[in-house]
Amino acid sequence: MTMNPDKEEPIFGAVVVAAGVGSRMGTGSPKQYELIGGKTMLERSGQVLLDEPRIKELVAVISPADMIGQRLTFEDPRVRIARVGGQTRADSVKNGILFSNLKSSDWVLVHDAARPCLLTSDVTKLMDYCRRHQESAILAVPVNDTLKKEGDNGTIACTVSRDGLWAAQTPQCFPVGELARAMNEAGSAVTDEASAMEFVGKHPALVEGTPTNIKVTRPMDLWLARAIFLARKEKENNE
C-alpha cells in the first residue's frame, strides 16, 4: 500500500463485506442474495453507498467459492467484485482494502451487505463528520431497551444500565492506513472495525444513524427489511 502524495486530496472508497454463508438464516444459500424489491441485499446495500457521489470506488468482497456473486453485474463502473473473502470478517475487510485502489491517506467506509436498509443521507452525514473533524467515526444508535445480563439457568443476573450505551451499525469510516495497522495488530477476533481501532487506543466518534438500518441475521429480520423497503417506496410514490 503506497502513500498519496501530500498534494493529492484524499478520496472516499467503500468495502462491502458479503463473504458470509448466512447460517442463521436457514435458507441454504448466503443471505446477501436474498431479494428485497427485486434486487439482492448486496445490490441494495451497495447502491445506497453509490448514491453518495463522493465514493469513488466500491469493492464487494465475496467468498472465492461464491458462484452467485460472480454472476452479479453492477452498471456503475465504480464497483468491483473481489473474490477475496477470508475465514473471518476481519480477514475479508483486510483483503478488500488490499484489493482496492485506495491509498493509506484515503478514507474507507466498511459496510455489511446484510444492512440493505441504510439511508444515503446517513452515509453523507458520516462522511461529512469524518471530513470535517478528520477523525474516524461509525454510525450507531442509542440503546432504548432495558438490558438484562443472563445468569444461571437462563435467569436474570442483573439489569445493565443503558446510560451511554449505543448499538453499533455500519458503515464505519476510517483513514485507510490507520485501519489497516489497527486490524493487523488486533488480529481476527474483533467483531467490527471500530473494535480494532479501540484495541490500539483510538476512539472513533459516534454519529447517530437511523434505527431502520437493521442487520439481517434471521428470517424475521428479512421480513422487517422487506417491510421497511416497501414502506419507503410507498412514501416516495405518494410524495
Coordinates of C-alpha atoms in Angstrom, one line a residue:
M1 CA 0.0 0.0 0.0
T2 CA 1.5 3.3 -1.1
M3 CA 1.0 6.8 0.3
N4 CA -0.8 9.5 -1.5
P5 CA 1.5 12.5 -2.3
D6 CA 0.6 15.4 0.0
K7 CA -0.7 17.4 -2.9
E8 CA -3.4 14.8 -3.6
E9 CA -6.8 15.2 -1.9
P10 CA -7.7 12.0 0.0
I11 CA -10.8 10.2 -1.5
F12 CA -13.5 8.1 -0.1
G13 CA -13.9 4.4 -1.1
A14 CA -16.1 1.6 0.3
V15 CA -15.7 -2.1 1.1
V16 CA -18.9 -4.1 1.4
V17 CA -18.5 -7.4 3.2
A18 CA -20.5 -10.2 1.6
A19 CA -18.4 -13.3 2.2
G20 CA -20.5 -15.0 4.9
V21 CA -22.7 -18.1 4.5
G22 CA -25.7 -16.8 6.5
S23 CA -26.1 -20.0 8.5
R24 CA -28.6 -18.5 11.0
M25 CA -31.0 -17.6 8.1
G26 CA -31.6 -21.3 7.5
T27 CA -32.2 -20.7 3.7
G28 CA -29.4 -22.9 2.4
S29 CA -27.8 -20.0 0.5
P30 CA -25.9 -16.9 1.5
K31 CA -28.3 -14.3 3.0
Q32 CA -26.7 -11.4 0.9
Y33 CA -28.5 -12.9 -2.1
E34 CA -32.0 -12.8 -0.6
L35 CA -34.2 -10.5 -2.6
I36 CA -35.6 -7.2 -1.5
G37 CA -37.7 -5.4 -4.0
G38 CA -36.4 -7.5 -6.8
K39 CA -32.7 -7.0 -6.1
T40 CA -30.3 -8.8 -3.8
M41 CA -29.3 -7.4 -0.4
L42 CA -25.8 -7.0 -1.7
E43 CA -27.0 -4.9 -4.6
R44 CA -29.3 -2.8 -2.3
S45 CA -26.5 -2.2 0.2
G46 CA -24.0 -1.3 -2.4
Q47 CA -26.4 1.1 -4.3
V48 CA -27.1 3.1 -1.1
L49 CA -23.3 3.8 -0.9
L50 CA -23.0 4.5 -4.6
D51 CA -25.7 7.1 -4.3
E52 CA -23.2 9.2 -2.4
P53 CA -21.2 10.7 -5.3
R54 CA -18.0 11.2 -3.2
I55 CA -17.5 7.5 -3.0
K56 CA -15.1 6.9 -5.9
E57 CA -14.7 3.1 -5.6
L58 CA -16.7 0.2 -4.1
V59 CA -15.2 -3.3 -3.5
A60 CA -17.8 -6.0 -2.8
V61 CA -15.9 -8.8 -1.0
I62 CA -17.3 -12.3 -1.7
S63 CA -16.1 -15.8 -1.0
P64 CA -13.8 -17.3 -3.6
A65 CA -16.3 -20.2 -3.8
D66 CA -19.3 -17.9 -4.3
M67 CA -20.7 -18.6 -7.7
I68 CA -23.8 -16.4 -7.3
G69 CA -21.8 -13.2 -6.6
Q70 CA -19.5 -13.8 -9.5
R71 CA -22.6 -13.6 -11.8
L72 CA -23.8 -10.3 -10.4
T73 CA -23.4 -7.3 -12.7
F74 CA -23.3 -3.7 -11.5
E75 CA -23.8 -1.0 -14.1
D76 CA -21.9 1.5 -12.0
P77 CA -18.2 1.4 -13.1
R78 CA -17.1 2.2 -9.6
V79 CA -17.9 -1.3 -8.4
R80 CA -15.5 -4.3 -8.4
I81 CA -16.4 -7.8 -7.2
A82 CA -13.5 -9.2 -5.2
R83 CA -13.3 -13.0 -4.6
V84 CA -11.0 -12.5 -1.6
G85 CA -13.3 -13.3 1.3
G86 CA -11.4 -14.8 4.3
Q87 CA -12.2 -17.1 7.2
T88 CA -13.3 -14.2 9.4
R89 CA -14.9 -10.8 8.8
A90 CA -11.6 -9.1 9.7
D91 CA -9.8 -11.1 7.1
S92 CA -12.4 -10.2 4.5
V93 CA -12.1 -6.5 5.3
K94 CA -8.3 -6.5 5.2
N95 CA -8.4 -8.4 1.9
G96 CA -10.9 -6.0 0.5
I97 CA -8.8 -3.0 1.3
L98 CA -5.7 -4.6 -0.2
F99 CA -7.7 -5.3 -3.4
S100 CA -8.9 -1.7 -3.7
N101 CA -7.0 1.2 -5.3
L102 CA -7.2 3.2 -2.1
K103 CA -4.1 4.7 -0.6
S104 CA -3.1 5.0 3.0
S105 CA -4.3 8.6 3.3
D106 CA -7.7 7.9 1.7
W107 CA -10.8 7.1 3.7
V108 CA -12.7 3.8 3.6
L109 CA -16.3 3.1 4.6
V110 CA -16.8 -0.6 5.6
H111 CA -20.4 -1.8 5.3
D112 CA -22.2 -5.0 5.8
A113 CA -24.1 -6.4 2.8
A114 CA -26.7 -7.6 5.4
R115 CA -27.7 -3.9 6.1
P116 CA -29.7 -3.1 3.0
C117 CA -31.9 -0.5 4.7
L118 CA -29.2 2.0 5.1
L119 CA -30.1 5.6 4.1
T120 CA -27.8 7.6 1.8
S121 CA -28.4 10.6 4.0
D122 CA -26.8 8.8 6.9
V123 CA -23.8 7.9 4.7
T124 CA -23.4 11.6 3.8
K125 CA -23.7 12.6 7.5
L126 CA -20.9 10.1 8.4
M127 CA -18.6 11.2 5.6
D128 CA -19.2 14.9 6.4
Y129 CA -18.3 14.3 10.0
C130 CA -15.1 12.4 9.1
R131 CA -14.0 15.1 6.6
R132 CA -14.8 18.0 8.9
H133 CA -13.2 16.6 12.0
Q134 CA -10.5 14.5 10.3
E135 CA -11.2 11.5 12.6
S136 CA -12.8 8.1 12.4
A137 CA -16.5 7.6 13.1
I138 CA -19.2 5.0 12.9
L139 CA -23.0 5.1 12.6
A140 CA -24.7 4.0 15.7
V141 CA -28.0 4.4 17.6
P142 CA -28.6 4.9 21.3
V143 CA -29.9 1.8 23.1
N144 CA -33.5 2.2 24.1
D145 CA -34.3 -1.2 25.5
T146 CA -33.8 -2.2 29.1
L147 CA -30.8 -4.6 29.2
K148 CA -30.6 -7.7 31.3
K149 CA -27.5 -9.8 32.0
E150 CA -28.1 -13.5 31.9
G151 CA -27.2 -15.6 35.0
D152 CA -27.5 -19.3 35.7
N153 CA -30.2 -21.4 34.0
G154 CA -31.4 -18.6 31.8
T155 CA -32.4 -16.3 34.7
I156 CA -31.7 -12.6 35.1
A157 CA -28.5 -11.9 37.0
C158 CA -28.9 -8.1 36.9
T159 CA -30.2 -5.1 34.9
V160 CA -27.5 -3.3 33.0
S161 CA -27.7 0.5 32.8
R162 CA -28.2 1.6 29.3
D163 CA -26.8 5.1 30.0
G164 CA -24.2 5.9 27.4
L165 CA -24.8 2.6 25.5
W166 CA -25.0 2.7 21.7
A167 CA -25.7 -0.1 19.2
A168 CA -23.0 0.0 16.5
Q169 CA -24.0 -0.1 12.9
T170 CA -22.3 0.1 9.6
P171 CA -20.8 1.8 7.6
Q172 CA -17.8 2.6 9.7
C173 CA -15.4 5.1 8.3
F174 CA -11.6 5.3 8.8
P175 CA -8.4 6.5 7.2
V176 CA -7.2 3.5 5.3
G177 CA -3.7 3.4 6.8
E178 CA -4.9 3.7 10.4
L179 CA -7.5 0.9 9.9
A180 CA -5.0 -1.4 8.2
R181 CA -2.5 -1.0 11.0
A182 CA -5.1 -1.4 13.7
M183 CA -6.5 -4.6 12.2
N184 CA -3.1 -6.1 11.8
E185 CA -2.4 -5.5 15.5
A186 CA -5.8 -6.6 16.7
G187 CA -6.0 -9.8 14.8
S188 CA -9.1 -11.6 13.6
A189 CA -11.1 -11.7 16.8
V190 CA -12.6 -8.3 16.5
T191 CA -16.3 -8.1 15.6
D192 CA -16.2 -4.7 13.9
E193 CA -13.6 -2.3 12.6
A194 CA -14.1 0.1 15.5
S195 CA -13.1 -2.6 17.9
A196 CA -9.7 -2.9 16.1
M197 CA -9.2 0.9 16.5
E198 CA -10.1 0.6 20.2
F199 CA -7.6 -2.1 20.5
V200 CA -4.8 0.3 19.5
G201 CA -6.1 3.1 21.7
K202 CA -8.2 5.0 19.2
H203 CA -11.7 6.3 20.0
P204 CA -13.8 6.6 16.9
A205 CA -16.7 9.1 17.1
L206 CA -20.4 8.0 17.3
V207 CA -22.6 9.5 14.6
E208 CA -26.2 8.9 15.2
G209 CA -27.8 6.9 12.4
T210 CA -31.3 5.5 11.8
P211 CA -32.9 2.6 13.8
T212 CA -34.2 1.1 10.5
N213 CA -30.6 0.4 9.4
I214 CA -31.1 -3.2 10.7
K215 CA -28.8 -6.1 10.2
V216 CA -30.5 -9.1 8.6
T217 CA -29.4 -12.1 10.5
R218 CA -32.5 -14.3 11.0
P219 CA -35.7 -14.9 8.9
M220 CA -37.7 -12.3 10.8
D221 CA -35.1 -9.7 10.0
L222 CA -35.5 -10.3 6.3
W223 CA -39.3 -9.8 6.7
L224 CA -38.6 -6.5 8.5
A225 CA -36.1 -5.3 5.9
R226 CA -38.7 -6.0 3.1
A227 CA -41.4 -4.2 5.1
I228 CA -39.1 -1.1 5.5
F229 CA -38.2 -1.1 1.8
L230 CA -41.9 -1.3 0.8
A231 CA -42.9 1.5 3.2
R232 CA -40.2 3.7 1.8
K233 CA -41.3 3.0 -1.7
E234 CA -44.9 3.8 -0.9
K235 CA -43.9 7.1 0.8
E236 CA -41.8 8.1 -2.3
N237 CA -44.8 7.3 -4.6
N238 CA -47.1 9.4 -2.5
E239 CA -44.9 12.4 -2.4

